[in-house]
Amino acid sequence: MLYQPRPAPHVEAEALTIEEACAASGLGTTYLYKAMAKGELRARKAGRRTIIMRDDLRSFLAALPAFQSEASGARAA
């Protein structure tokens, strides 16, 4: 019988590059860089690379304001 190695388990990276954070969040680079500049999104440096921890991205997204449609607002009598 031939030896067949097990497939490696999928491991989700804890640190994301800016491009990966954009892909994960659906937001653009300019939006994320502005949020970092305002201190709304925490970023870290690893050498020359800017990285965003997955938990920091989740916290940032959770803190964004909720969408309120005109239909859900108070109606005039």
XYZ file of C-alpha atoms in Angstrom:
77
model
C 0.000 0.000 0.000
C 1.303 3.436 -0.904
C 1.709 6.073 1.768
C -0.621 9.027 1.268
C 0.046 12.008 3.540
C -2.907 13.632 5.229
C -3.891 17.017 3.874
C -2.711 19.865 6.075
C -5.493 21.378 8.205
C -6.716 24.782 7.097
C -5.328 27.487 9.368
C -6.762 30.978 9.248
C -4.082 33.656 9.531
C -4.392 35.861 12.621
C -2.582 38.772 10.958
C -3.838 40.186 7.668
C -2.103 42.389 5.139
C -3.994 45.486 4.038
C -5.033 43.682 0.847
C -6.274 40.667 2.817
C -8.179 42.920 5.224
C -9.822 44.617 2.242
C -10.829 41.272 0.771
C -12.125 40.003 4.125
C -14.139 43.144 4.869
C -15.236 44.194 1.390
C -13.869 47.684 2.059
C -11.311 49.564 -0.025
C -7.717 50.375 0.846
C -8.387 54.109 1.095
C -11.208 53.526 3.583
C -9.026 51.280 5.759
C -6.022 53.629 5.634
C -8.262 56.573 6.651
C -9.688 54.518 9.530
C -6.131 53.689 10.650
C -5.111 57.356 10.446
C -8.114 58.358 12.600
C -7.295 55.654 15.138
C -10.521 53.756 14.437
C -8.720 50.662 13.118
C -5.655 49.389 14.943
C -2.761 48.357 12.725
C 0.697 47.063 13.561
C 4.057 47.050 11.854
C 6.048 43.900 11.163
C 9.209 45.233 9.616
C 8.037 47.254 6.652
C 4.694 45.465 6.454
C 1.519 46.898 7.887
C -0.718 44.205 9.318
C -4.140 44.136 10.914
C -5.017 41.519 13.469
C -8.193 39.620 12.583
C -9.787 40.516 15.951
C -9.035 44.222 15.416
C -10.717 44.094 11.995
C -13.769 42.352 13.491
C -14.002 44.973 16.259
C -13.729 47.799 13.725
C -16.475 46.324 11.553
C -18.748 45.703 14.543
C -18.352 49.353 15.619
C -19.527 50.742 12.265
C -22.951 52.397 12.473
C -25.972 50.288 11.602
C -27.835 51.033 8.392
C -31.207 52.663 8.910
C -33.524 52.818 5.937
C -36.097 55.551 5.566
C -38.802 52.915 5.982
C -37.535 52.000 9.458
C -37.586 55.620 10.672
C -40.490 57.348 12.383
C -43.412 58.043 10.079
C -45.208 61.354 9.996
C -48.852 61.271 11.079
